[in-house]
Structure formats: C-alpha cells, structure tokens
Amino acid sequence: RLDFENTVRKAVKQEQFELYYQPQIDLNTGSIIGAEALTRWNHPQHGAISPAKFIPAIEELGLIVPFTDWVIRQVGKDRLAMVDLGVEVERIAINISSKQFTQQKIPQKINDALQPFGLNPQFLELELTESVLAHQDKETLAILSQIKEMGMSISVDDFGTGYSSMVYLKSLPIDVVKIDRFFIKDLLVSRKDAAIVKAIISM
C-alpha cells in the first residue's frame, strides 16, 4: 500500500494522467452535444490502473485539489485543440469532488485556470455528487449561484443511489441529472428499471 501511495503521489506531481473524452449524444438527432472528461492512468510498469482505484487514493492522500487543478487546465488546453481541429463540442463535463468543492473557491479557480487560454468557462459542466448538494447551507448555495452566473452548467452525478432528495431538485439550480448506471444497464429487459427511469425523466 505504501508503495502504491508513493506511486500515486509521484503521478500527481508529474502529471502522468491523460484525459479521454466520452461523447454525449442527442438521441433525437444523433449529433454530439457535449463530452465528459474522463481521467485515465497508464502506468509505465503497472499498465492501466482503474480510476476506481487511483481516485480514492488521491482523495485519501489529500491530493484531490492539485489533481483537479490539472484536470481543469488540461481541459482548457484540449478545448483549444478541439477548436483548431474544427471539432464543435458545446459542453465539456468535469467531476468536482466534495472536498474540492468545499475547500476551494471553485468559480475563481476555474476562471484563473482558463484565463491564460482566453476561454470563457461557460462551456464547462460541473458534475457534483449528491453528497455536495445534500448540504444546502449558505456557502454551498452561494458557490452554486456563482457557477450559474459564470454561465456554467451543473449536473448531479449518479442520481438515484445516494441521497436523491427531491428537495434539491426543486430548490437548487441544477441543469442535468445523470441517472446512475444501476438503473440503465438492464433498461431494455427490466420493466421495473424502465418505469423508474421514466419517472426520473418526468420529474
């Protein structure tokens, strides 16, 4: 474990990760309307290491802030590269952890990271966990309001498996609800799953 933790520290410090972009498709038109930035780590000795393994380690080691800072900067670089290639992507989603959200001034941090690239942050969609949205204190509401004022979108990740409160769907400025794959994977064969997904979409 100690060896793995040292490897993770080195990876964050040396920015050994890569970003892949999973397209978001409009099912009515078939066109790409956005993308989600996914972090991948291909270690020179150990090969591909799952995010399910290295992301928790990064959080436990207190490295989530510099790691997320790198993600934001890299998304900015890649956004410019997409424009140069003529690739039209309306929105790019990035994950913001609960620790990053509460410890840092996220709106200002994003603005500072994208400023050198001359990019307006309105192309970003911030994916927040339900644990962040469950704490509807003044600080959380103020940060969410700032995010909206800057033109960014807010999405709820893995909806349906955590707190899933109807209250924050009603009271918070949420643009997108990402239904957890637990309900999606058997959608075509399970009437129960289909009913639940339809109900969430209707709400």
mmCIF file of C-alpha atoms in Angstrom:
data_model
loop_
_atom_site.group_PDB
_atom_site.id
_atom_site.type_symbol
_atom_site.label_atom_id
_atom_site.label_comp_id
_atom_site.label_asym_id
_atom_site.label_seq_id
_atom_site.Cartn_x
_atom_site.Cartn_y
_atom_site.Cartn_z
ATOM 1 C CA ARG A 1 0.000 0.000 0.000
ATOM 2 C CA LEU A 2 2.838 2.377 0.874
ATOM 3 C CA ASP A 3 4.447 1.681 -2.495
ATOM 4 C CA PHE A 4 1.151 2.398 -4.297
ATOM 5 C CA GLU A 5 0.632 5.643 -2.354
ATOM 6 C CA ASN A 6 4.136 6.817 -3.267
ATOM 7 C CA THR A 7 3.397 5.951 -6.895
ATOM 8 C CA VAL A 8 0.166 7.980 -6.774
ATOM 9 C CA ARG A 9 1.958 10.975 -5.214
ATOM 10 C CA LYS A 10 4.553 10.864 -7.980
ATOM 11 C CA ALA A 11 1.858 10.551 -10.660
ATOM 12 C CA VAL A 12 0.036 13.647 -9.399
ATOM 13 C CA LYS A 13 3.253 15.645 -9.067
ATOM 14 C CA GLN A 14 4.489 14.664 -12.540
ATOM 15 C CA GLU A 15 1.010 14.830 -14.147
ATOM 16 C CA GLN A 16 1.190 11.290 -15.516
ATOM 17 C CA PHE A 17 -2.535 11.104 -16.257
ATOM 18 C CA GLU A 18 -4.415 11.504 -19.533
ATOM 19 C CA LEU A 19 -7.882 12.777 -20.334
ATOM 20 C CA TYR A 20 -10.256 10.934 -22.635
ATOM 21 C CA TYR A 21 -13.494 12.471 -23.833
ATOM 22 C CA GLN A 22 -16.688 10.414 -23.830
ATOM 23 C CA PRO A 23 -19.204 11.989 -26.238
ATOM 24 C CA GLN A 24 -22.691 12.970 -25.110
ATOM 25 C CA ILE A 25 -25.221 12.236 -27.847
ATOM 26 C CA ASP A 26 -28.606 13.801 -28.532
ATOM 27 C CA LEU A 27 -30.738 10.722 -29.137
ATOM 28 C CA ASN A 28 -33.232 12.694 -31.245
ATOM 29 C CA THR A 29 -30.682 13.971 -33.767
ATOM 30 C CA GLY A 30 -27.703 11.658 -33.290
ATOM 31 C CA SER A 31 -25.396 14.674 -33.024
ATOM 32 C CA ILE A 32 -22.677 15.198 -30.416
ATOM 33 C CA ILE A 33 -23.791 17.912 -27.995
ATOM 34 C CA GLY A 34 -21.046 17.559 -25.417
ATOM 35 C CA ALA A 35 -18.397 15.379 -23.848
ATOM 36 C CA GLU A 36 -17.339 14.165 -20.430
ATOM 37 C CA ALA A 37 -13.675 14.353 -19.443
ATOM 38 C CA LEU A 38 -12.515 11.001 -18.050
ATOM 39 C CA THR A 39 -9.125 10.589 -16.373
ATOM 40 C CA ARG A 40 -7.021 7.579 -17.262
ATOM 41 C CA TRP A 41 -3.670 6.437 -15.856
ATOM 42 C CA ASN A 42 -1.425 4.192 -17.917
ATOM 43 C CA HIS A 43 1.485 3.460 -15.598
ATOM 44 C CA PRO A 44 4.815 2.641 -17.316
ATOM 45 C CA GLN A 45 5.355 -0.506 -15.177
ATOM 46 C CA HIS A 46 1.889 -1.489 -13.938
ATOM 47 C CA GLY A 47 -0.086 -0.674 -17.084
ATOM 48 C CA ALA A 48 -3.635 0.685 -16.981
ATOM 49 C CA ILE A 49 -4.816 1.455 -13.436
ATOM 50 C CA SER A 50 -8.540 1.844 -12.849
ATOM 51 C CA PRO A 51 -9.929 5.225 -11.718
ATOM 52 C CA ALA A 52 -11.898 3.240 -9.112
ATOM 53 C CA LYS A 53 -8.513 2.513 -7.529
ATOM 54 C CA PHE A 54 -6.488 5.714 -8.006
ATOM 55 C CA ILE A 55 -9.176 8.383 -7.453
ATOM 56 C CA PRO A 56 -9.971 7.206 -3.871
ATOM 57 C CA ALA A 57 -6.205 7.069 -3.190
ATOM 58 C CA ILE A 58 -5.783 10.634 -4.456
ATOM 59 C CA GLU A 59 -8.597 11.779 -2.158
ATOM 60 C CA GLU A 60 -7.231 9.897 0.866
ATOM 61 C CA LEU A 61 -3.758 11.368 0.345
ATOM 62 C CA GLY A 62 -5.162 14.915 0.228
ATOM 63 C CA LEU A 63 -4.087 15.402 -3.393
ATOM 64 C CA ILE A 64 -7.516 15.973 -4.931
ATOM 65 C CA VAL A 65 -7.015 19.752 -5.141
ATOM 66 C CA PRO A 66 -3.809 19.735 -7.275
ATOM 67 C CA PHE A 67 -5.218 16.806 -9.266
ATOM 68 C CA THR A 68 -8.439 18.680 -10.111
ATOM 69 C CA ASP A 69 -6.415 21.813 -10.894
ATOM 70 C CA TRP A 70 -4.540 19.779 -13.509
ATOM 71 C CA VAL A 71 -7.802 18.431 -14.950
ATOM 72 C CA ILE A 72 -9.205 21.958 -15.388
ATOM 73 C CA ARG A 73 -6.010 23.212 -17.063
ATOM 74 C CA GLN A 74 -5.851 20.175 -19.361
ATOM 75 C CA VAL A 75 -9.498 20.577 -20.358
ATOM 76 C CA GLY A 76 -8.693 24.167 -21.304
ATOM 77 C CA LYS A 77 -5.772 23.042 -23.495
ATOM 78 C CA ASP A 78 -7.847 20.305 -25.107
ATOM 79 C CA ARG A 79 -10.735 22.700 -25.734
ATOM 80 C CA LEU A 80 -8.422 24.921 -27.792
ATOM 81 C CA ALA A 81 -7.105 21.866 -29.660
ATOM 82 C CA MET A 82 -10.692 20.824 -30.494
ATOM 83 C CA VAL A 83 -11.449 24.289 -31.866
ATOM 84 C CA ASP A 84 -8.288 24.175 -34.014
ATOM 85 C CA LEU A 85 -9.395 20.784 -35.392
ATOM 86 C CA GLY A 86 -12.854 22.112 -36.168
ATOM 87 C CA VAL A 87 -14.499 19.854 -33.599
ATOM 88 C CA GLU A 88 -17.651 21.505 -32.249
ATOM 89 C CA VAL A 89 -18.300 20.486 -28.648
ATOM 90 C CA GLU A 90 -20.855 22.675 -26.945
ATOM 91 C CA ARG A 91 -20.114 21.495 -23.420
ATOM 92 C CA ILE A 92 -17.411 19.558 -21.556
ATOM 93 C CA ALA A 93 -18.263 17.968 -18.205
ATOM 94 C CA ILE A 94 -15.731 17.570 -15.400
ATOM 95 C CA ASN A 95 -16.132 15.936 -11.995
ATOM 96 C CA ILE A 96 -15.712 18.079 -8.902
ATOM 97 C CA SER A 97 -15.220 16.143 -5.663
ATOM 98 C CA SER A 98 -16.921 17.150 -2.428
ATOM 99 C CA LYS A 99 -13.562 18.016 -0.844
ATOM 100 C CA GLN A 100 -12.600 20.197 -3.800
ATOM 101 C CA PHE A 101 -15.976 21.918 -3.706
ATOM 102 C CA THR A 102 -15.899 22.772 -0.002
ATOM 103 C CA GLN A 103 -12.210 23.563 0.429
ATOM 104 C CA GLN A 104 -11.620 25.707 -2.619
ATOM 105 C CA LYS A 105 -13.197 28.713 -4.300
ATOM 106 C CA ILE A 106 -14.161 26.699 -7.341
ATOM 107 C CA PRO A 107 -15.589 29.536 -9.511
ATOM 108 C CA GLN A 108 -12.448 31.658 -9.086
ATOM 109 C CA LYS A 109 -10.169 28.662 -9.521
ATOM 110 C CA ILE A 110 -11.799 27.739 -12.845
ATOM 111 C CA ASN A 111 -11.669 31.335 -14.034
ATOM 112 C CA ASP A 112 -7.946 31.606 -13.182
ATOM 113 C CA ALA A 113 -7.128 28.250 -14.837
ATOM 114 C CA LEU A 114 -8.866 29.116 -18.125
ATOM 115 C CA GLN A 115 -7.813 32.758 -18.355
ATOM 116 C CA PRO A 116 -4.360 32.039 -19.896
ATOM 117 C CA PHE A 117 -6.175 30.248 -22.751
ATOM 118 C CA GLY A 118 -8.601 33.120 -23.302
ATOM 119 C CA LEU A 119 -11.515 30.768 -22.651
ATOM 120 C CA ASN A 120 -14.873 31.640 -21.147
ATOM 121 C CA PRO A 121 -15.879 28.977 -18.580
ATOM 122 C CA GLN A 122 -19.433 28.788 -19.938
ATOM 123 C CA PHE A 123 -18.514 25.671 -21.971
ATOM 124 C CA LEU A 124 -17.999 23.719 -18.733
ATOM 125 C CA GLU A 125 -20.486 21.478 -16.990
ATOM 126 C CA LEU A 126 -19.591 20.718 -13.376
ATOM 127 C CA GLU A 127 -20.595 17.262 -12.196
ATOM 128 C CA LEU A 128 -21.298 17.266 -8.476
ATOM 129 C CA THR A 129 -22.063 14.319 -6.233
ATOM 130 C CA GLU A 130 -25.284 14.189 -4.290
ATOM 131 C CA SER A 131 -23.283 14.491 -1.053
ATOM 132 C CA VAL A 132 -22.289 18.037 -2.068
ATOM 133 C CA LEU A 133 -25.848 19.060 -2.883
ATOM 134 C CA ALA A 134 -27.251 17.494 0.285
ATOM 135 C CA HIS A 135 -25.608 20.237 2.367
ATOM 136 C CA GLN A 136 -27.776 23.165 1.372
ATOM 137 C CA ASP A 137 -26.037 25.725 3.556
ATOM 138 C CA LYS A 138 -25.434 29.359 2.613
ATOM 139 C CA GLU A 139 -21.879 28.654 1.411
ATOM 140 C CA THR A 140 -22.984 25.873 -0.956
ATOM 141 C CA LEU A 141 -25.841 27.957 -2.356
ATOM 142 C CA ALA A 142 -23.509 30.941 -2.863
ATOM 143 C CA ILE A 143 -20.979 28.816 -4.791
ATOM 144 C CA LEU A 144 -23.715 27.292 -6.968
ATOM 145 C CA SER A 145 -25.066 30.776 -7.729
ATOM 146 C CA GLN A 146 -21.589 31.944 -8.765
ATOM 147 C CA ILE A 147 -21.207 28.932 -11.047
ATOM 148 C CA LYS A 148 -24.510 29.737 -12.758
ATOM 149 C CA GLU A 149 -23.635 33.442 -13.084
ATOM 150 C CA MET A 150 -20.445 32.459 -14.920
ATOM 151 C CA GLY A 151 -22.576 30.546 -17.447
ATOM 152 C CA MET A 152 -21.544 27.033 -16.430
ATOM 153 C CA SER A 153 -23.972 24.126 -16.165
ATOM 154 C CA ILE A 154 -24.461 21.985 -13.057
ATOM 155 C CA SER A 155 -25.176 18.267 -13.177
ATOM 156 C CA VAL A 156 -25.903 15.665 -10.499
ATOM 157 C CA ASP A 157 -23.777 12.549 -10.885
ATOM 158 C CA ASP A 158 -25.019 9.001 -10.160
ATOM 159 C CA PHE A 159 -28.553 10.115 -9.346
ATOM 160 C CA GLY A 160 -30.741 7.533 -7.640
ATOM 161 C CA THR A 161 -28.225 5.694 -5.471
ATOM 162 C CA GLY A 162 -27.221 8.248 -2.839
ATOM 163 C CA TYR A 163 -29.243 10.920 -1.085
ATOM 164 C CA SER A 164 -31.505 11.523 -4.103
ATOM 165 C CA SER A 165 -33.570 14.179 -2.368
ATOM 166 C CA MET A 166 -36.437 15.731 -4.276
ATOM 167 C CA VAL A 167 -35.801 18.889 -2.255
ATOM 168 C CA TYR A 168 -32.566 19.805 -4.006
ATOM 169 C CA LEU A 169 -34.074 19.095 -7.421
ATOM 170 C CA LYS A 170 -36.677 21.710 -6.534
ATOM 171 C CA SER A 171 -34.506 24.307 -4.812
ATOM 172 C CA LEU A 172 -31.053 24.150 -6.452
ATOM 173 C CA PRO A 173 -30.012 25.450 -9.913
ATOM 174 C CA ILE A 174 -29.454 22.012 -11.483
ATOM 175 C CA ASP A 175 -29.344 21.634 -15.278
ATOM 176 C CA VAL A 176 -28.640 17.920 -15.764
ATOM 177 C CA VAL A 177 -29.453 14.753 -13.818
ATOM 178 C CA LYS A 178 -27.242 11.770 -14.627
ATOM 179 C CA ILE A 179 -29.203 8.634 -13.779
ATOM 180 C CA ASP A 180 -26.937 6.011 -12.223
ATOM 181 C CA ARG A 181 -25.958 3.088 -14.492
ATOM 182 C CA PHE A 182 -27.513 0.707 -11.927
ATOM 183 C CA PHE A 183 -30.894 1.674 -13.428
ATOM 184 C CA ILE A 184 -29.707 1.965 -17.037
ATOM 185 C CA LYS A 185 -27.850 -1.309 -17.582
ATOM 186 C CA ASP A 186 -30.996 -3.512 -17.622
ATOM 187 C CA LEU A 187 -33.272 -0.902 -19.155
ATOM 188 C CA LEU A 188 -34.186 -2.986 -22.217
ATOM 189 C CA VAL A 189 -35.052 -6.143 -20.273
ATOM 190 C CA SER A 190 -36.448 -4.885 -16.964
ATOM 191 C CA ARG A 191 -39.883 -3.233 -16.831
ATOM 192 C CA LYS A 192 -39.135 -2.092 -13.294
ATOM 193 C CA ASP A 193 -35.956 -0.283 -14.352
ATOM 194 C CA ALA A 194 -37.752 1.265 -17.332
ATOM 195 C CA ALA A 195 -40.510 2.553 -15.043
ATOM 196 C CA ILE A 196 -38.010 4.095 -12.629
ATOM 197 C CA VAL A 197 -36.021 5.782 -15.404
ATOM 198 C CA LYS A 198 -39.199 7.162 -16.986
ATOM 199 C CA ALA A 199 -40.301 8.520 -13.610
ATOM 200 C CA ILE A 200 -36.945 10.260 -13.021
ATOM 201 C CA ILE A 201 -37.013 11.798 -16.530
ATOM 202 C CA SER A 202 -40.588 13.005 -15.989
ATOM 203 C CA MET A 203 -39.604 14.699 -12.719
#
